[in-house]
Short mmCIF file of C-alpha atoms in Angstrom, two decimals:
data_model
loop_
_atom_site.label_atom_id
_atom_site.label_comp_id
_atom_site.label_asym_id
_atom_site.label_seq_id
_atom_site.Cartn_x
_atom_site.Cartn_y
_atom_site.Cartn_z
CA MET A 1 83.70 109.74 122.56
CA LEU A 2 81.95 108.51 125.68
CA ALA A 3 80.30 111.85 126.43
CA GLY A 4 79.28 112.53 122.81
CA GLY A 5 76.06 114.10 121.59
CA ARG A 6 74.12 110.81 121.58
CA LEU A 7 74.87 110.05 125.18
CA GLY A 8 71.61 109.92 127.13
CA ARG A 9 70.90 111.80 130.27
CA LEU A 10 71.25 108.76 132.52
CA ARG A 11 74.56 107.77 131.00
CA ARG A 12 75.88 111.32 131.38
CA ARG A 13 74.92 111.26 135.05
CA PHE A 14 76.61 107.89 135.46
CA TYR A 15 79.71 109.39 133.89
CA TYR A 16 79.63 112.18 136.49
CA PHE A 17 79.46 109.57 139.26
CA ALA A 18 82.35 107.63 137.77
CA HIS A 19 84.65 110.63 137.62
CA PRO A 20 87.47 110.21 140.17
CA GLY A 21 87.55 113.83 141.32
CA PRO A 22 87.29 114.61 145.04
CA PHE A 23 83.90 116.22 144.63
CA PHE A 24 82.14 113.36 142.82
CA LYS A 25 80.27 112.10 145.86
CA CYS A 26 78.44 115.41 146.05
CA TYR A 27 76.91 114.81 142.61
CA LEU A 28 74.89 111.84 143.87
CA PHE A 29 73.53 113.83 146.79
CA GLU A 30 72.80 116.88 144.65
CA LEU A 31 70.86 114.81 142.14
CA ALA A 32 68.90 113.34 145.04
CA VAL A 33 68.11 116.85 146.24
CA SER A 34 67.02 117.74 142.71
CA ASP A 35 64.54 114.88 142.71
CA LEU A 36 63.43 115.70 146.26
CA CYS A 37 62.75 119.32 145.31
CA ARG A 38 60.65 118.18 142.38
CA LEU A 39 58.76 115.79 144.67
CA VAL A 40 58.12 118.53 147.24
CA TRP A 41 56.86 120.85 144.51
CA LEU A 42 54.51 118.25 143.03
CA VAL A 43 53.18 117.07 146.38
CA GLY A 44 52.68 120.65 147.51
CA VAL A 45 50.67 121.45 144.40
CA PHE A 46 48.68 118.23 144.90
CA ILE A 47 47.86 119.11 148.53
CA ILE A 48 46.76 122.62 147.62
CA SER A 49 44.57 121.37 144.78
CA GLN A 50 43.02 118.66 146.95
CA ARG A 51 42.21 121.07 149.76
CA HIS A 52 40.69 123.44 147.28
CA CYS A 53 38.54 120.70 145.80
CA LEU A 54 37.49 119.36 149.20
CA GLY A 55 36.43 122.85 150.20
CA HIS A 56 33.45 122.64 147.82
CA ARG A 57 30.45 120.94 149.40
CA PRO A 58 27.62 119.28 147.40
CA LEU A 59 24.43 121.33 146.89
CA GLY A 60 21.84 120.97 149.67
CA ARG A 61 24.28 119.56 152.21
CA PRO A 62 24.69 121.70 155.33
CA ARG A 63 28.12 123.07 156.12
CA THR A 64 29.68 121.36 159.11
CA ALA A 65 32.74 122.49 160.97
CA ILE A 66 35.52 119.94 160.83
CA HIS A 67 38.38 120.40 163.24
CA ARG A 68 41.47 118.68 161.96
CA PRO A 69 44.62 118.40 164.04
CA PRO A 70 47.78 120.03 162.61
CA GLN A 71 49.49 117.85 160.02
CA PRO A 72 53.31 117.85 160.41
CA GLY A 73 53.70 116.32 156.97
CA GLY A 74 51.72 119.12 155.38
CA ARG A 75 53.83 121.71 157.14
CA PHE A 76 56.96 120.00 155.86
CA PHE A 77 55.75 120.09 152.28
CA TYR A 78 54.62 123.70 152.50
CA SER A 79 57.98 124.68 153.99
CA GLY A 80 59.80 122.74 151.29
CA LEU A 81 57.66 124.29 148.59
CA LEU A 82 58.40 127.77 149.92
CA ALA A 83 62.14 127.07 150.17
CA ALA A 84 62.25 125.61 146.65
CA SER A 85 60.39 128.62 145.24
CA ALA A 86 62.71 131.08 146.99
CA GLY A 87 65.74 129.10 145.85
CA ALA A 88 64.51 129.07 142.24
CA ILE A 89 64.03 132.85 142.24
CA ASN A 90 67.39 133.44 143.94
CA ALA A 91 69.19 131.32 141.34
CA ARG A 92 68.11 133.57 138.45
CA ILE A 93 69.17 136.94 139.89
CA LEU A 94 72.82 137.72 139.21
CA ARG A 95 74.59 139.88 141.77
CA VAL A 96 77.77 141.88 141.27
CA LYS A 97 80.32 141.49 144.06
CA GLN A 98 82.79 144.38 144.21
CA GLN A 99 86.35 143.99 145.53
CA THR A 100 89.49 146.14 145.56
CA ILE A 101 93.03 144.77 145.66
CA THR A 102 96.32 146.61 146.14
CA ILE A 103 99.26 145.09 144.29
CA GLN A 104 102.93 145.93 144.62
CA ASN A 105 104.64 146.93 141.36
CA LEU A 106 101.30 147.19 139.56
CA PRO A 107 101.95 148.59 136.06
CA GLY A 108 100.50 152.05 135.51
CA ALA A 109 98.34 150.71 132.68
CA TRP A 110 96.35 148.70 135.25
CA GLN A 111 95.85 151.37 137.89
CA ASP A 112 92.15 151.68 138.80
CA LYS A 113 91.20 149.18 136.09
CA THR A 114 88.51 146.57 136.68
CA ILE A 115 88.86 142.88 135.97
CA VAL A 116 85.83 140.59 136.07
CA GLN A 117 85.62 136.95 137.13
CA ILE A 118 82.79 134.61 136.27
CA SER A 119 82.86 130.91 137.06
CA ASP A 120 80.71 127.79 136.82
CA VAL A 121 78.23 129.29 134.37
CA HIS A 122 77.04 125.80 133.38
CA ALA A 123 75.55 126.82 130.05
CA GLY A 124 73.20 124.11 128.87
CA ALA A 125 69.66 122.87 129.40
CA ILE A 126 68.95 125.33 132.25
CA ASN A 127 71.17 128.33 131.55
CA LYS A 128 70.30 129.02 127.94
CA ASN A 129 71.26 131.75 125.51
CA ARG A 130 68.76 134.38 126.61
CA TRP A 131 70.07 134.21 130.18
CA LEU A 132 73.67 134.07 128.94
CA GLU A 133 73.15 137.22 126.85
CA LYS A 134 71.80 139.07 129.89
CA MET A 135 74.86 137.92 131.82
CA ALA A 136 77.15 139.27 129.09
CA ASP A 137 75.37 142.63 129.05
CA GLN A 138 75.63 142.88 132.84
CA ILE A 139 79.38 142.23 132.63
CA ASN A 140 79.84 144.83 129.88
CA ALA A 141 78.15 147.43 132.09
CA LEU A 142 81.13 147.08 134.49
CA ASN A 143 83.50 148.37 131.77
CA PRO A 144 86.07 145.62 132.39
CA GLU A 145 89.66 145.75 131.25
CA ALA A 146 89.83 141.94 131.23
CA ILE A 147 87.41 139.09 131.86
CA PHE A 148 88.43 135.75 133.35
CA ILE A 149 86.21 132.64 133.14
CA THR A 150 87.50 130.15 135.70
CA GLY A 151 86.07 126.89 134.37
CA ASP A 152 82.81 124.99 133.92
CA TYR A 153 81.34 127.32 131.32
CA PHE A 154 79.55 124.31 129.80
CA ASP A 155 77.21 122.10 131.79
CA GLY A 156 77.32 118.96 129.69
CA THR A 157 73.54 118.66 129.24
CA SER A 158 73.76 120.06 125.70
CA HIS A 159 76.42 119.57 123.06
CA ASP A 160 75.54 122.52 120.86
CA PHE A 161 78.72 124.25 121.97
CA ALA A 162 78.77 126.87 119.22
CA ARG A 163 75.30 128.12 120.14
CA LEU A 164 76.01 128.16 123.88
CA ALA A 165 79.35 129.94 123.41
CA SER A 166 77.96 132.59 121.04
CA PRO A 167 76.77 134.99 123.81
CA LEU A 168 80.41 135.37 124.88
CA ALA A 169 81.08 137.19 121.60
CA ARG A 170 79.04 140.05 123.08
CA LEU A 171 81.62 140.59 125.83
CA ARG A 172 83.70 143.74 125.58
CA ALA A 173 87.03 143.85 127.41
CA ARG A 174 89.94 145.91 126.13
CA SER A 175 92.59 143.36 127.10
CA GLY A 176 90.52 140.30 126.25
CA VAL A 177 88.46 137.42 127.61
CA PHE A 178 90.33 134.42 129.03
CA PHE A 179 89.23 130.90 129.96
CA ILE A 180 90.59 127.89 131.81
CA THR A 181 88.93 124.48 131.91
CA GLY A 182 86.96 123.12 134.84
CA ASN A 183 85.95 119.57 135.61
CA HIS A 184 82.81 119.75 133.46
CA GLU A 185 84.86 120.50 130.36
CA THR A 186 86.56 117.13 130.87
CA TYR A 187 83.20 115.33 130.60
CA LEU A 188 82.60 116.68 127.10
CA ASP A 189 84.09 116.58 123.65
CA THR A 190 86.67 118.96 125.07
CA ALA A 191 88.38 119.93 121.82
CA THR A 192 85.08 120.88 120.15
CA ALA A 193 83.94 122.82 123.22
CA LEU A 194 87.18 124.81 123.37
CA ASP A 195 87.05 125.53 119.64
CA ALA A 196 83.56 126.99 120.15
CA LEU A 197 84.94 129.31 122.83
CA ARG A 198 87.79 130.42 120.59
CA ALA A 199 85.31 131.15 117.80
CA SER A 200 83.59 133.55 120.22
CA GLN A 201 86.85 135.47 120.76
CA VAL A 202 87.72 133.78 124.06
CA ARG A 203 91.37 132.91 124.63
CA VAL A 204 91.84 129.50 126.20
CA LEU A 205 94.83 129.24 128.54
CA ASP A 206 96.06 125.65 128.76
CA ASN A 207 98.82 125.42 131.37
CA GLU A 208 100.56 128.53 130.13
CA ILE A 209 101.82 131.91 131.26
CA ILE A 210 101.12 135.05 129.25
CA ASP A 211 102.11 138.67 129.65
CA LEU A 212 99.20 141.10 129.65
CA ALA A 213 100.51 144.67 129.64
CA GLY A 214 102.96 143.90 132.44
CA LEU A 215 100.75 141.44 134.36
CA LYS A 216 101.61 137.76 134.31
CA ILE A 217 98.49 135.62 133.84
CA ILE A 218 98.97 131.94 134.72
CA GLY A 219 96.23 129.68 133.40
CA LEU A 220 96.12 126.16 134.87
CA SER A 221 93.90 123.56 133.23
CA TYR A 222 91.76 121.21 135.30
CA GLY A 223 92.94 117.64 135.31
CA GLN A 224 93.52 114.67 137.55
CA GLY A 225 97.07 113.54 138.17
CA GLN A 226 98.90 116.60 136.88
CA THR A 227 99.80 118.30 140.15
CA LYS A 228 103.51 118.14 139.31
CA THR A 229 102.85 119.92 136.02
CA LEU A 230 100.90 122.66 137.75
CA ILE A 231 103.50 123.13 140.49
CA GLY A 232 106.22 123.26 137.83
CA LEU A 233 104.35 126.06 136.06
CA LEU A 234 104.07 127.99 139.32
CA GLU A 235 107.81 127.54 139.90
CA GLN A 236 108.40 128.95 136.43
CA ALA A 237 106.21 131.97 137.23
CA LYS A 238 108.17 132.57 140.43
CA THR A 239 111.18 133.78 138.47
CA SER A 240 109.35 136.90 137.25
CA PRO A 241 109.12 140.01 139.47
CA ALA A 242 105.94 141.12 137.66
CA PRO A 243 102.56 140.97 139.45
CA LYS A 244 100.83 137.64 138.88
CA ILE A 245 97.22 136.49 138.57
CA LEU A 246 96.56 132.75 138.80
CA LEU A 247 93.50 131.17 137.21
CA TYR A 248 92.75 127.71 138.63
CA HIS A 249 89.31 126.14 138.76
CA ILE A 250 89.50 124.64 142.24
CA PRO A 251 90.66 126.53 145.36
CA ARG A 252 93.76 124.43 145.90
CA LEU A 253 97.54 124.84 145.49
CA THR A 254 97.25 127.86 147.78
CA ALA A 255 100.56 127.23 149.56
CA GLU A 256 102.33 126.78 146.23
CA ALA A 257 100.69 129.93 144.87
CA LYS A 258 101.88 131.97 147.86
CA ALA A 259 105.42 130.60 147.46
CA ALA A 260 105.37 131.53 143.76
CA GLY A 261 104.52 135.14 144.58
CA ILE A 262 100.98 135.02 143.21
CA ASN A 263 99.14 138.25 143.99
CA LEU A 264 95.64 137.07 143.07
CA GLN A 265 94.21 133.59 142.59
CA LEU A 266 90.78 133.26 140.99
CA SER A 267 88.94 129.97 141.57
CA GLY A 268 85.42 128.54 141.65
CA HIS A 269 84.06 124.98 141.51
CA THR A 270 82.41 124.83 144.94
CA HIS A 271 79.22 126.83 144.17
CA ARG A 272 79.31 127.70 147.88
CA GLY A 273 77.42 124.43 148.22
CA GLN A 274 74.49 125.85 146.19
CA ILE A 275 71.90 123.99 148.28
CA PHE A 276 71.97 123.42 152.03
CA PRO A 277 73.61 121.33 153.51
CA PHE A 278 76.19 121.02 150.71
CA ASN A 279 77.83 124.25 151.86
CA LEU A 280 78.89 122.29 154.95
CA MET A 281 80.40 119.64 152.70
CA THR A 282 82.35 122.14 150.59
CA ARG A 283 83.68 123.74 153.76
CA LEU A 284 84.78 120.30 154.96
CA ILE A 285 86.58 119.58 151.67
CA TYR A 286 88.15 122.97 150.96
CA GLY A 287 88.34 124.51 154.42
CA ARG A 288 88.16 128.26 154.75
CA TYR A 289 88.85 128.69 151.04
CA HIS A 290 85.55 127.08 150.05
CA TYR A 291 84.06 130.50 149.33
CA GLY A 292 84.81 134.18 149.27
CA TRP A 293 87.67 136.65 149.44
CA HIS A 294 90.80 135.78 151.42
CA GLN A 295 94.06 137.63 152.00
CA ASP A 296 97.35 136.47 153.44
CA GLY A 297 99.94 139.21 153.09
CA ALA A 298 100.42 139.98 149.40
CA TYR A 299 98.43 136.89 148.38
CA HIS A 300 94.70 137.15 147.67
CA LEU A 301 92.25 134.41 146.70
CA ASN A 302 88.68 134.72 145.48
CA THR A 303 86.59 131.56 145.36
CA SER A 304 83.46 132.42 143.42
CA ALA A 305 80.06 131.07 144.42
CA GLY A 306 79.50 130.54 140.71
CA THR A 307 77.54 132.44 138.12
CA GLY A 308 75.13 129.68 137.13
CA THR A 309 73.79 126.52 138.75
CA TRP A 310 74.46 122.82 138.35
CA GLY A 311 71.69 120.24 138.66
CA PRO A 312 68.51 121.79 140.05
CA PRO A 313 68.15 125.50 139.20
CA LEU A 314 68.04 126.38 142.90
CA ARG A 315 70.25 128.31 145.30
CA THR A 316 69.62 128.30 149.01
CA THR A 317 73.24 129.00 150.05
CA GLY A 318 74.52 132.24 148.61
CA ALA A 319 73.66 133.86 145.31
CA PRO A 320 74.95 133.61 141.74
CA GLU A 321 77.64 136.21 141.27
CA ILE A 322 79.82 138.23 138.96
CA THR A 323 82.98 139.44 140.70
CA ALA A 324 84.37 142.86 139.74
CA ILE A 325 87.86 143.55 141.11
CA THR A 326 89.46 146.99 140.98
CA LEU A 327 93.26 146.98 140.83
CA LYS A 328 95.29 149.60 142.70
CA ALA A 329 99.01 150.08 143.14
CA GLN A 330 100.39 149.56 146.63
CA ASN A 331 101.98 152.77 147.94
#
């Protein structure tokens, strides 16, 4: 397979560029930012070390005052170094975002229960098992009834899927852990990756509708050119009067979801831009749904900022998040 374990880093990146998804142009820019951040870091360290070295005068030579004019370039690098450092720290601190939703005809079994969404974990070369285990423990502390992973669990930089999926076996949710694919799962040996998730007690929903104690869970897989299939599944869900939760990696099909009577759509993909100015680009592509919690009558949508990072381990727009949603019956 093209994206197999022997595929080098450059070829994997080229594969990302070649993908026909609407977001592929952002990959090129984000990789450029990754390299720029590394350059800023290295140059900043070089400037600091050089100034430190130049501050030592030879023995016997008198100290002379040297007045240097301000250096705009130096200020730029120091500012960039500071921003990169802050972004690196921000990217490693998971926040819990709390929400409450009222749902008509909510089954009594779900009253005051918490469901958890994580998205875009990007387990791989950056987000390794130790960090993933901490994430799982933080989720368990929320005492969730169900956990939904809305795509891009794997990053694609490592193909040891079994090892990267193993921290998910730590998750504890009475009604289960559920997963839908994101675009990054399509860059991999998808079947092997999904088998690794199943081995860690994660249920993969592949364009299907399941009943979960009176809630209808609709899991749509990521894929190009299957909009008719997805809309057909939503039309099928429309026939049920039960409350419905839609899992779909990208924040699209919102009009179709509303028409199908979806109560809650959980999406991700955008990372809230992750690094400025890409948040402006995601807003341009996805409009007001590019991030956050939205409500239109009985329909609610949460677009997660993502739990991990893609590309450089930096976040200057928003923070990595776990979303905990408390369900309540509408009076």
